[in-house]
mmCIF file of C-alpha atoms in Angstrom:
data_model
loop_
_atom_site.group_PDB
_atom_site.id
_atom_site.type_symbol
_atom_site.label_atom_id
_atom_site.label_comp_id
_atom_site.label_asym_id
_atom_site.label_seq_id
_atom_site.Cartn_x
_atom_site.Cartn_y
_atom_site.Cartn_z
ATOM 1 C CA MET A 1 -123.186 7.279 -130.899
ATOM 2 C CA ALA A 2 -120.994 5.600 -134.103
ATOM 3 C CA SER A 3 -121.663 6.197 -137.290
ATOM 4 C CA ASN A 4 -121.771 3.219 -140.576
ATOM 5 C CA SER A 5 -120.739 5.352 -142.624
ATOM 6 C CA PRO A 6 -118.221 4.252 -144.875
ATOM 7 C CA GLY A 7 -116.618 6.470 -144.426
ATOM 8 C CA SER A 8 -116.459 6.203 -140.985
ATOM 9 C CA ARG A 9 -115.335 2.804 -141.168
ATOM 10 C CA LEU A 10 -112.278 3.582 -143.940
ATOM 11 C CA SER A 11 -111.461 6.021 -140.747
ATOM 12 C CA ARG A 12 -112.207 3.707 -138.573
ATOM 13 C CA GLU A 13 -109.525 0.951 -140.106
ATOM 14 C CA LYS A 14 -106.556 3.626 -140.629
ATOM 15 C CA LEU A 15 -106.792 4.262 -136.902
ATOM 16 C CA LYS A 16 -106.424 0.011 -136.614
ATOM 17 C CA LEU A 17 -103.201 0.619 -138.328
ATOM 18 C CA ASP A 18 -101.702 3.071 -137.673
ATOM 19 C CA PHE A 19 -101.966 2.077 -133.650
ATOM 20 C CA GLN A 20 -100.687 -1.663 -134.654
ATOM 21 C CA GLY A 21 -97.577 -0.151 -136.972
ATOM 22 C CA GLY A 22 -97.190 2.278 -134.017
ATOM 23 C CA LEU A 23 -96.595 -0.218 -131.966
ATOM 24 C CA GLU A 24 -95.000 -2.312 -134.134
ATOM 25 C CA ARG A 25 -92.394 0.393 -135.234
ATOM 26 C CA ARG A 26 -92.062 1.044 -130.975
ATOM 27 C CA LYS A 27 -90.901 -2.765 -131.029
ATOM 28 C CA LEU A 28 -88.716 -2.503 -133.655
ATOM 29 C CA ASN A 29 -86.828 -0.130 -131.307
ATOM 30 C CA LEU A 30 -86.860 -1.526 -128.270
ATOM 31 C CA SER A 31 -85.163 -4.752 -129.795
ATOM 32 C CA ALA A 32 -82.728 -2.183 -132.124
ATOM 33 C CA LEU A 33 -81.627 -0.891 -128.433
ATOM 34 C CA ALA A 34 -81.160 -3.628 -127.327
ATOM 35 C CA THR A 35 -78.783 -5.057 -129.867
ATOM 36 C CA ARG A 36 -76.855 -1.468 -130.685
ATOM 37 C CA GLN A 37 -73.187 -1.310 -130.508
ATOM 38 C CA PRO A 38 -71.172 0.399 -127.917
ATOM 39 C CA THR A 39 -70.173 3.863 -128.970
ATOM 40 C CA PRO A 40 -66.721 4.460 -129.029
ATOM 41 C CA LEU A 41 -66.107 6.251 -125.368
ATOM 42 C CA GLN A 42 -66.795 2.298 -124.534
ATOM 43 C CA SER A 43 -65.545 0.745 -127.093
ATOM 44 C CA ASN A 44 -62.454 2.740 -126.237
ATOM 45 C CA MET A 45 -62.115 1.731 -122.188
ATOM 46 C CA GLU A 46 -63.489 -1.738 -122.998
ATOM 47 C CA ARG A 47 -60.642 -2.067 -125.255
ATOM 48 C CA LEU A 48 -58.072 -1.628 -122.121
ATOM 49 C CA ARG A 49 -60.061 -2.929 -119.363
ATOM 50 C CA THR A 50 -60.293 -6.515 -120.959
ATOM 51 C CA HIS A 51 -56.337 -6.555 -121.694
ATOM 52 C CA LYS A 52 -54.339 -8.745 -120.071
ATOM 53 C CA ALA A 53 -51.891 -6.167 -118.937
ATOM 54 C CA VAL A 54 -54.201 -5.954 -116.827
ATOM 55 C CA GLY A 55 -54.057 -6.708 -113.223
ATOM 56 C CA LYS A 56 -49.802 -7.993 -113.692
ATOM 57 C CA LEU A 57 -46.981 -5.650 -113.747
ATOM 58 C CA SER A 58 -43.451 -6.552 -115.500
ATOM 59 C CA PHE A 59 -40.389 -5.097 -115.544
ATOM 60 C CA VAL A 60 -38.373 -7.709 -117.058
ATOM 61 C CA ALA A 61 -38.483 -9.853 -119.856
ATOM 62 C CA ASP A 62 -40.043 -13.967 -118.120
ATOM 63 C CA LYS A 63 -41.590 -12.201 -115.019
ATOM 64 C CA SER A 64 -44.747 -10.069 -113.322
ATOM 65 C CA TYR A 65 -46.222 -9.714 -110.958
ATOM 66 C CA GLU A 66 -50.074 -9.793 -109.376
ATOM 67 C CA TYR A 67 -51.267 -6.846 -108.258
ATOM 68 C CA SER A 68 -54.286 -4.122 -107.042
ATOM 69 C CA SER A 69 -54.030 -0.579 -104.844
ATOM 70 C CA GLU A 70 -52.880 -1.955 -102.292
ATOM 71 C CA ASP A 71 -50.105 -3.613 -103.615
ATOM 72 C CA LEU A 72 -48.296 0.858 -105.010
ATOM 73 C CA GLU A 73 -47.532 3.534 -102.388
ATOM 74 C CA ASP A 74 -48.853 7.313 -103.647
ATOM 75 C CA LEU A 75 -45.254 9.167 -103.439
ATOM 76 C CA GLY A 76 -47.419 12.653 -104.582
ATOM 77 C CA GLU A 77 -49.406 13.859 -107.220
ATOM 78 C CA ILE A 78 -46.190 14.432 -110.756
ATOM 79 C CA GLY A 79 -48.238 15.704 -113.208
ATOM 80 C CA ARG A 80 -51.094 17.087 -114.388
ATOM 81 C CA GLY A 81 -52.842 16.644 -117.803
ATOM 82 C CA ALA A 82 -57.142 16.690 -118.945
ATOM 83 C CA TYR A 83 -57.030 13.218 -118.538
ATOM 84 C CA GLY A 84 -56.206 13.086 -114.556
ATOM 85 C CA THR A 85 -52.486 13.114 -113.105
ATOM 86 C CA VAL A 86 -49.408 11.107 -113.025
ATOM 87 C CA ASN A 87 -48.269 10.296 -109.821
ATOM 88 C CA LYS A 88 -45.358 9.262 -108.709
ATOM 89 C CA MET A 89 -45.712 5.570 -107.210
ATOM 90 C CA LEU A 90 -43.847 2.085 -105.817
ATOM 91 C CA HIS A 91 -44.127 -1.104 -106.543
ATOM 92 C CA LYS A 92 -44.041 -2.200 -102.387
ATOM 93 C CA GLU A 93 -42.922 -6.466 -103.377
ATOM 94 C CA SER A 94 -40.818 -5.375 -105.785
ATOM 95 C CA ASN A 95 -39.557 -2.353 -104.703
ATOM 96 C CA THR A 96 -39.609 -0.370 -108.030
ATOM 97 C CA HIS A 97 -41.112 3.348 -108.491
ATOM 98 C CA MET A 98 -43.141 3.738 -111.543
ATOM 99 C CA ALA A 99 -45.422 7.069 -113.027
ATOM 100 C CA VAL A 100 -48.507 6.720 -112.835
ATOM 101 C CA LYS A 101 -50.806 8.059 -115.301
ATOM 102 C CA ARG A 102 -54.793 7.657 -113.860
ATOM 103 C CA ILE A 103 -57.298 8.562 -116.148
ATOM 104 C CA ARG A 104 -61.212 8.412 -115.466
ATOM 105 C CA SER A 105 -63.909 7.396 -116.376
ATOM 106 C CA THR A 106 -65.098 9.965 -117.939
ATOM 107 C CA VAL A 107 -62.172 11.078 -119.730
ATOM 108 C CA ASP A 108 -63.569 12.349 -123.268
ATOM 109 C CA GLU A 109 -63.081 10.255 -126.060
ATOM 110 C CA LYS A 110 -60.127 12.263 -128.228
ATOM 111 C CA GLU A 111 -58.085 11.927 -125.183
ATOM 112 C CA GLN A 112 -59.283 8.091 -124.682
ATOM 113 C CA LYS A 113 -58.427 7.397 -128.351
ATOM 114 C CA GLN A 114 -54.327 9.044 -126.690
ATOM 115 C CA LEU A 115 -54.949 7.807 -124.465
ATOM 116 C CA LEU A 116 -54.627 4.068 -126.421
ATOM 117 C CA MET A 117 -52.538 4.993 -128.524
ATOM 118 C CA ASP A 118 -49.737 6.887 -126.582
ATOM 119 C CA LEU A 119 -50.416 3.531 -124.749
ATOM 120 C CA ASP A 120 -50.238 0.407 -127.827
ATOM 121 C CA VAL A 121 -47.030 2.132 -128.746
ATOM 122 C CA VAL A 122 -45.166 1.665 -125.701
ATOM 123 C CA MET A 123 -46.205 -1.541 -125.075
ATOM 124 C CA ARG A 124 -45.555 -2.902 -128.631
ATOM 125 C CA SER A 125 -41.940 -0.593 -128.289
ATOM 126 C CA SER A 126 -40.425 -2.845 -125.219
ATOM 127 C CA ALA A 127 -37.268 -3.608 -127.567
ATOM 128 C CA CYS A 128 -36.277 -0.182 -128.102
ATOM 129 C CA GLU A 129 -34.332 1.150 -125.376
ATOM 130 C CA TYR A 130 -35.351 4.300 -126.597
ATOM 131 C CA ILE A 131 -39.249 4.595 -125.680
ATOM 132 C CA VAL A 132 -40.623 4.432 -122.018
ATOM 133 C CA LYS A 133 -41.263 0.890 -120.719
ATOM 134 C CA PHE A 134 -44.887 0.006 -120.099
ATOM 135 C CA TYR A 135 -45.371 -2.156 -117.243
ATOM 136 C CA GLY A 136 -48.994 -2.917 -116.891
ATOM 137 C CA ALA A 137 -52.365 -1.692 -116.219
ATOM 138 C CA LEU A 138 -54.718 -1.215 -113.432
ATOM 139 C CA PHE A 139 -58.987 -0.698 -112.878
ATOM 140 C CA THR A 140 -60.379 0.656 -109.351
ATOM 141 C CA GLU A 141 -63.413 2.513 -108.880
ATOM 142 C CA GLY A 142 -63.843 2.504 -112.552
ATOM 143 C CA ASP A 143 -60.099 4.531 -113.618
ATOM 144 C CA ALA A 144 -57.910 3.257 -114.923
ATOM 145 C CA TRP A 145 -54.439 3.307 -113.880
ATOM 146 C CA ILE A 146 -51.383 2.860 -116.551
ATOM 147 C CA CYS A 147 -48.024 1.879 -115.246
ATOM 148 C CA MET A 148 -45.135 3.878 -116.612
ATOM 149 C CA GLU A 149 -40.961 4.137 -115.886
ATOM 150 C CA LEU A 150 -40.561 6.955 -114.112
ATOM 151 C CA MET A 151 -37.784 9.464 -115.566
ATOM 152 C CA ASP A 152 -36.246 11.755 -114.484
ATOM 153 C CA THR A 153 -37.008 15.019 -115.882
ATOM 154 C CA SER A 154 -37.883 16.330 -119.500
ATOM 155 C CA PHE A 155 -34.900 17.966 -121.969
ATOM 156 C CA ASP A 156 -37.832 21.025 -122.201
ATOM 157 C CA GLN A 157 -37.615 21.427 -118.266
ATOM 158 C CA CYS A 158 -33.308 21.288 -117.660
ATOM 159 C CA TYR A 159 -32.806 23.188 -121.355
ATOM 160 C CA LYS A 160 -34.450 25.939 -119.441
ATOM 161 C CA CYS A 161 -33.152 25.477 -115.882
ATOM 162 C CA ILE A 162 -29.385 25.726 -117.481
ATOM 163 C CA TYR A 163 -29.806 28.638 -119.722
ATOM 164 C CA CYS A 164 -31.512 30.590 -117.287
ATOM 165 C CA ASP A 165 -30.829 29.579 -113.991
ATOM 166 C CA LEU A 166 -27.168 28.691 -114.777
ATOM 167 C CA LYS A 167 -26.592 30.661 -117.414
ATOM 168 C CA GLU A 168 -24.658 27.341 -118.942
ATOM 169 C CA THR A 169 -25.111 25.621 -121.848
ATOM 170 C CA ILE A 170 -26.084 21.361 -123.210
ATOM 171 C CA PRO A 171 -22.962 20.202 -124.259
ATOM 172 C CA GLU A 172 -22.679 19.397 -127.936
ATOM 173 C CA ASP A 173 -22.503 15.575 -125.944
ATOM 174 C CA ILE A 174 -24.989 15.713 -124.487
ATOM 175 C CA LEU A 175 -26.923 16.698 -128.238
ATOM 176 C CA GLY A 176 -25.024 14.450 -130.052
ATOM 177 C CA VAL A 177 -26.518 11.501 -127.138
ATOM 178 C CA ALA A 178 -29.760 12.457 -127.685
ATOM 179 C CA SER A 179 -29.637 12.916 -131.441
ATOM 180 C CA LEU A 180 -29.188 9.328 -130.904
ATOM 181 C CA ALA A 181 -31.413 7.955 -129.054
ATOM 182 C CA VAL A 182 -34.665 9.902 -130.356
ATOM 183 C CA VAL A 183 -33.656 8.780 -134.021
ATOM 184 C CA LYS A 184 -33.644 5.385 -133.223
ATOM 185 C CA ALA A 185 -36.552 5.819 -131.924
ATOM 186 C CA LEU A 186 -37.899 7.328 -134.461
ATOM 187 C CA ASP A 187 -36.497 4.438 -136.739
ATOM 188 C CA TYR A 188 -37.620 1.909 -134.753
ATOM 189 C CA LEU A 189 -41.178 3.230 -134.806
ATOM 190 C CA LYS A 190 -41.016 3.211 -138.493
ATOM 191 C CA THR A 191 -39.533 0.139 -139.152
ATOM 192 C CA LYS A 192 -41.034 -1.894 -136.632
ATOM 193 C CA LEU A 193 -44.579 -0.603 -136.275
ATOM 194 C CA ASN A 194 -45.197 1.693 -139.396
ATOM 195 C CA ILE A 195 -46.049 4.476 -136.775
ATOM 196 C CA ILE A 196 -44.566 8.379 -137.599
ATOM 197 C CA HIS A 197 -45.148 10.426 -133.889
ATOM 198 C CA ARG A 198 -45.269 13.581 -135.283
ATOM 199 C CA ASP A 199 -45.141 15.516 -131.555
ATOM 200 C CA VAL A 200 -41.111 15.688 -131.368
ATOM 201 C CA LYS A 201 -39.834 18.473 -129.268
ATOM 202 C CA PRO A 202 -38.162 18.362 -126.583
ATOM 203 C CA SER A 203 -40.819 18.309 -123.776
ATOM 204 C CA ASN A 204 -41.448 15.060 -125.548
ATOM 205 C CA ILE A 205 -37.846 13.579 -124.672
ATOM 206 C CA LEU A 206 -37.345 12.212 -121.270
ATOM 207 C CA LEU A 207 -33.195 11.558 -119.306
ATOM 208 C CA ASP A 208 -32.737 10.082 -116.560
ATOM 209 C CA LEU A 209 -29.878 9.947 -113.687
ATOM 210 C CA GLN A 210 -29.282 6.938 -115.275
ATOM 211 C CA GLY A 211 -27.856 7.953 -118.552
ATOM 212 C CA ASN A 212 -31.654 6.938 -119.950
ATOM 213 C CA ILE A 213 -32.660 9.401 -123.487
ATOM 214 C CA LYS A 214 -36.187 7.662 -124.051
ATOM 215 C CA LEU A 215 -39.064 9.040 -126.304
ATOM 216 C CA CYS A 216 -42.238 10.161 -125.061
ATOM 217 C CA ASP A 217 -45.953 10.790 -125.473
ATOM 218 C CA PHE A 218 -47.412 8.370 -128.498
ATOM 219 C CA GLY A 219 -50.577 9.959 -128.170
ATOM 220 C CA ILE A 220 -51.204 11.637 -131.450
ATOM 221 C CA SER A 221 -48.764 9.019 -133.208
ATOM 222 C CA GLY A 222 -50.510 7.652 -136.587
ATOM 223 C CA GLN A 223 -50.869 4.956 -139.321
ATOM 224 C CA LEU A 224 -48.486 4.797 -142.454
ATOM 225 C CA VAL A 225 -50.446 4.042 -145.198
ATOM 226 C CA ASP A 226 -47.069 3.375 -147.753
ATOM 227 C CA SER A 227 -45.508 5.240 -145.706
ATOM 228 C CA ILE A 228 -47.244 8.271 -145.666
ATOM 229 C CA ALA A 229 -49.720 9.854 -143.305
ATOM 230 C CA LYS A 230 -52.411 12.549 -143.656
ATOM 231 C CA THR A 231 -54.293 13.703 -140.741
ATOM 232 C CA ARG A 232 -53.255 17.482 -140.512
ATOM 233 C CA ASP A 233 -54.385 19.147 -137.683
ATOM 234 C CA ALA A 234 -52.153 16.402 -135.677
ATOM 235 C CA GLY A 235 -48.933 18.032 -133.548
ATOM 236 C CA CYS A 236 -47.774 21.226 -131.900
ATOM 237 C CA LYS A 237 -47.486 23.544 -135.009
ATOM 238 C CA PRO A 238 -44.102 25.741 -133.850
ATOM 239 C CA TYR A 239 -42.431 22.155 -134.337
ATOM 240 C CA MET A 240 -44.266 21.195 -137.406
ATOM 241 C CA ALA A 241 -42.769 20.918 -140.950
ATOM 242 C CA PRO A 242 -43.626 23.055 -144.498
ATOM 243 C CA GLU A 243 -45.475 20.657 -146.439
ATOM 244 C CA ARG A 244 -47.798 19.693 -142.695
ATOM 245 C CA ILE A 245 -48.375 23.632 -142.229
ATOM 246 C CA ASP A 246 -49.045 24.231 -146.375
ATOM 247 C CA PRO A 247 -50.962 21.874 -147.481
ATOM 248 C CA MET A 248 -50.695 21.873 -151.323
ATOM 249 C CA SER A 249 -46.104 21.418 -150.919
ATOM 250 C CA SER A 250 -46.612 18.419 -150.667
ATOM 251 C CA ARG A 251 -48.106 15.776 -153.002
ATOM 252 C CA GLN A 252 -52.229 14.862 -152.479
ATOM 253 C CA GLY A 253 -51.472 17.168 -148.665
ATOM 254 C CA SER A 254 -50.095 14.104 -147.876
ATOM 255 C CA TYR A 255 -46.494 14.380 -146.062
ATOM 256 C CA ASP A 256 -43.795 11.173 -143.699
ATOM 257 C CA ILE A 257 -41.064 10.586 -141.651
ATOM 258 C CA ARG A 258 -39.353 13.402 -142.856
ATOM 259 C CA SER A 259 -42.344 15.825 -141.008
ATOM 260 C CA ASP A 260 -40.443 14.287 -137.965
ATOM 261 C CA VAL A 261 -36.625 15.266 -138.935
ATOM 262 C CA TRP A 262 -37.684 18.765 -139.118
ATOM 263 C CA SER A 263 -39.402 18.398 -135.363
ATOM 264 C CA PHE A 264 -36.483 17.450 -133.866
ATOM 265 C CA GLY A 265 -33.684 20.043 -136.196
ATOM 266 C CA ILE A 266 -35.657 22.413 -134.699
ATOM 267 C CA THR A 267 -35.948 21.107 -131.218
ATOM 268 C CA LEU A 268 -32.391 20.609 -131.648
ATOM 269 C CA ILE A 269 -31.322 24.793 -132.352
ATOM 270 C CA GLU A 270 -33.904 25.365 -129.608
ATOM 271 C CA LEU A 271 -31.731 22.165 -127.287
ATOM 272 C CA ALA A 272 -28.407 24.076 -128.877
ATOM 273 C CA THR A 273 -29.417 27.730 -128.474
ATOM 274 C CA GLY A 274 -31.808 28.292 -124.706
ATOM 275 C CA LYS A 275 -34.519 29.521 -127.799
ATOM 276 C CA PHE A 276 -36.749 28.743 -129.583
ATOM 277 C CA PRO A 277 -35.715 29.785 -133.147
ATOM 278 C CA TYR A 278 -38.911 31.702 -134.619
ATOM 279 C CA PRO A 279 -40.024 34.234 -132.508
ATOM 280 C CA LYS A 280 -44.415 33.819 -130.874
ATOM 281 C CA TRP A 281 -46.461 33.983 -134.285
ATOM 282 C CA LYS A 282 -49.319 36.889 -133.602
ATOM 283 C CA SER A 283 -51.417 34.090 -136.880
ATOM 284 C CA VAL A 284 -51.529 30.935 -139.114
ATOM 285 C CA PHE A 285 -51.371 33.068 -141.600
ATOM 286 C CA GLU A 286 -47.323 34.870 -139.746
ATOM 287 C CA GLN A 287 -46.920 31.175 -139.186
ATOM 288 C CA LEU A 288 -47.813 29.338 -142.712
ATOM 289 C CA SER A 289 -45.909 33.035 -143.884
ATOM 290 C CA GLN A 290 -42.895 31.714 -141.706
ATOM 291 C CA VAL A 291 -41.896 28.790 -141.976
ATOM 292 C CA VAL A 292 -43.316 27.885 -145.815
ATOM 293 C CA LYS A 293 -42.695 30.800 -147.553
ATOM 294 C CA GLU A 294 -39.071 32.248 -146.180
ATOM 295 C CA ASP A 295 -35.828 29.693 -145.581
ATOM 296 C CA PRO A 296 -35.355 28.354 -142.691
ATOM 297 C CA PRO A 297 -33.540 28.686 -139.584
ATOM 298 C CA ARG A 298 -30.284 28.143 -139.309
ATOM 299 C CA LEU A 299 -27.347 26.445 -136.130
ATOM 300 C CA THR A 300 -23.834 28.701 -136.050
ATOM 301 C CA ASN A 301 -21.305 29.097 -134.539
ATOM 302 C CA GLU A 302 -22.545 32.893 -133.000
ATOM 303 C CA ASP A 303 -23.025 33.941 -129.620
ATOM 304 C CA GLY A 304 -19.721 32.884 -128.621
ATOM 305 C CA ARG A 305 -21.303 29.690 -128.556
ATOM 306 C CA THR A 306 -18.919 27.176 -131.251
ATOM 307 C CA PHE A 307 -20.097 23.239 -132.059
ATOM 308 C CA SER A 308 -18.497 21.024 -135.073
ATOM 309 C CA ASP A 309 -18.621 20.685 -138.291
ATOM 310 C CA GLU A 310 -20.321 17.255 -137.887
ATOM 311 C CA MET A 311 -23.234 18.747 -135.542
ATOM 312 C CA LEU A 312 -23.940 21.925 -138.246
ATOM 313 C CA ALA A 313 -24.245 20.114 -140.373
ATOM 314 C CA PHE A 314 -25.933 17.449 -139.121
ATOM 315 C CA THR A 315 -28.972 19.790 -136.883
ATOM 316 C CA ASN A 316 -29.344 21.907 -140.622
ATOM 317 C CA ALA A 317 -29.537 18.551 -142.704
ATOM 318 C CA CYS A 318 -32.822 17.920 -140.398
ATOM 319 C CA LEU A 319 -33.986 21.865 -141.568
ATOM 320 C CA THR A 320 -34.162 20.794 -145.095
ATOM 321 C CA LYS A 321 -37.071 23.309 -146.526
ATOM 322 C CA ASP A 322 -37.585 20.476 -150.049
ATOM 323 C CA VAL A 323 -39.219 17.786 -148.113
ATOM 324 C CA THR A 324 -38.068 15.487 -151.290
ATOM 325 C CA ARG A 325 -34.275 16.840 -150.198
ATOM 326 C CA ARG A 326 -34.262 16.153 -146.652
ATOM 327 C CA PRO A 327 -32.823 12.773 -145.451
ATOM 328 C CA LYS A 328 -34.808 9.872 -143.542
ATOM 329 C CA TYR A 329 -34.127 7.663 -140.727
ATOM 330 C CA ARG A 330 -31.953 5.531 -141.838
ATOM 331 C CA GLU A 331 -29.806 8.550 -143.582
ATOM 332 C CA LEU A 332 -29.510 10.017 -140.633
ATOM 333 C CA LEU A 333 -28.507 6.861 -138.608
ATOM 334 C CA LYS A 334 -24.847 6.989 -141.349
ATOM 335 C CA HIS A 335 -24.558 10.872 -140.574
ATOM 336 C CA PRO A 336 -21.347 11.580 -139.211
ATOM 337 C CA PHE A 337 -22.355 13.730 -136.166
ATOM 338 C CA ILE A 338 -24.515 10.113 -135.105
ATOM 339 C CA LEU A 339 -21.928 7.970 -135.900
ATOM 340 C CA ARG A 340 -19.789 9.376 -133.719
ATOM 341 C CA TYR A 341 -22.207 8.955 -130.575
ATOM 342 C CA GLU A 342 -22.423 5.122 -131.782
ATOM 343 C CA GLU A 343 -19.102 4.751 -130.423
ATOM 344 C CA LYS A 344 -18.136 7.908 -127.941
ATOM 345 C CA GLN A 345 -19.090 7.103 -123.865
ATOM 346 C CA VAL A 346 -20.723 9.943 -122.731
ATOM 347 C CA ASP A 347 -21.531 9.829 -118.513
ATOM 348 C CA VAL A 348 -25.258 12.210 -118.939
ATOM 349 C CA GLY A 349 -25.990 10.814 -115.419
ATOM 350 C CA SER A 350 -22.831 12.913 -113.710
ATOM 351 C CA TRP A 351 -24.309 15.363 -115.909
ATOM 352 C CA LEU A 352 -27.751 15.643 -115.253
ATOM 353 C CA SER A 353 -27.161 14.763 -111.679
ATOM 354 C CA THR A 354 -25.442 18.678 -111.539
ATOM 355 C CA ILE A 355 -28.451 19.733 -112.728
ATOM 356 C CA LEU A 356 -31.029 17.908 -111.351
ATOM 357 C CA VAL A 357 -29.798 20.135 -108.001
ATOM 358 C CA VAL A 358 -30.478 23.317 -109.158
ATOM 359 C CA GLN A 359 -33.708 23.315 -110.761
ATOM 360 C CA ALA A 360 -35.146 20.780 -107.459
ATOM 361 C CA PRO A 361 -37.841 20.796 -107.236
ATOM 362 C CA LEU A 362 -39.392 20.486 -110.867
ATOM 363 C CA ASP A 363 -42.056 21.643 -112.173
ATOM 364 C CA PHE A 364 -44.679 18.553 -112.300
ATOM 365 C CA ASP A 365 -46.545 20.751 -113.772
ATOM 366 C CA LYS A 366 -45.580 20.946 -117.459
ATOM 367 C CA LEU A 367 -43.548 17.527 -116.664
ATOM 368 C CA GLN A 368 -44.840 15.129 -119.528
ATOM 369 C CA LEU A 369 -44.696 11.340 -118.250
#
């Protein structure tokens, strides 16, 4: 039998209020669930899915093709990454070969952000002849297909073939044309898009048999604010500039485009000599000690190889340790070494064809497209 004492009445009232409060909280929770914003993972893919480039291919200005996966002939896998695979494909109607990145819908948020950054940069760089071209995108079975310009190899692949298999060297003229292409690509990113690449290295410089040399892989590029960047962990550590390895050496822990100039200087020495200019580091401390505290690498006329004074000066200027004295892109574009290749015609395609005969089949697992 229920009690009618004051204490029991208070208990019943409290129970009633708790029950009603619980119902209200559950209603609020359900309402919040219904209006919850999409996660970053969902938002990234949705941005791509609703982009105007989806379902269309454009190889030249003012002409596009509507297409589906049935309009493409798969010619085989040519690369693989954490995001999925890269396949060589033929667009049958236009008879155009492409590199198609097939991105799994389950790829993690970090990879999605990098892929979208890469896509955003190449889509806005169509006016630059030194950056790989974006052709279009497609969704099929939940996966995203990103259609890109197909190149024949990377400097990372061909220089290893040249120095290890052929026992030869890369001609200075080829290095000169590559320098012109890379500096112009980086300058375009800075002046037109306010972007810093942050991952300049041989594997991100591509070549083809038509003689084109182009920069690729903008997934960890960063937006510059007042011409500086602050994210420290982006990029390939062996090519990082001293000011990026040691935050204390730069103003407020920031850096600018001159960190990419350093990375290209390291790249040039590697391509010119066939070897990375530093020994392998066993720890971050070793890297910090050598890159930050010791003298920078230098390109010299040693080992029986002779370079022009202009190339030596250009390469070593890129590796000026004091970032305040290291040249920016506009200064590099006025350098005699670069100006020489603004005028001089170099047949990169014919040279590359002699390399690819030996290099084939390519080690596509390491080729970044």
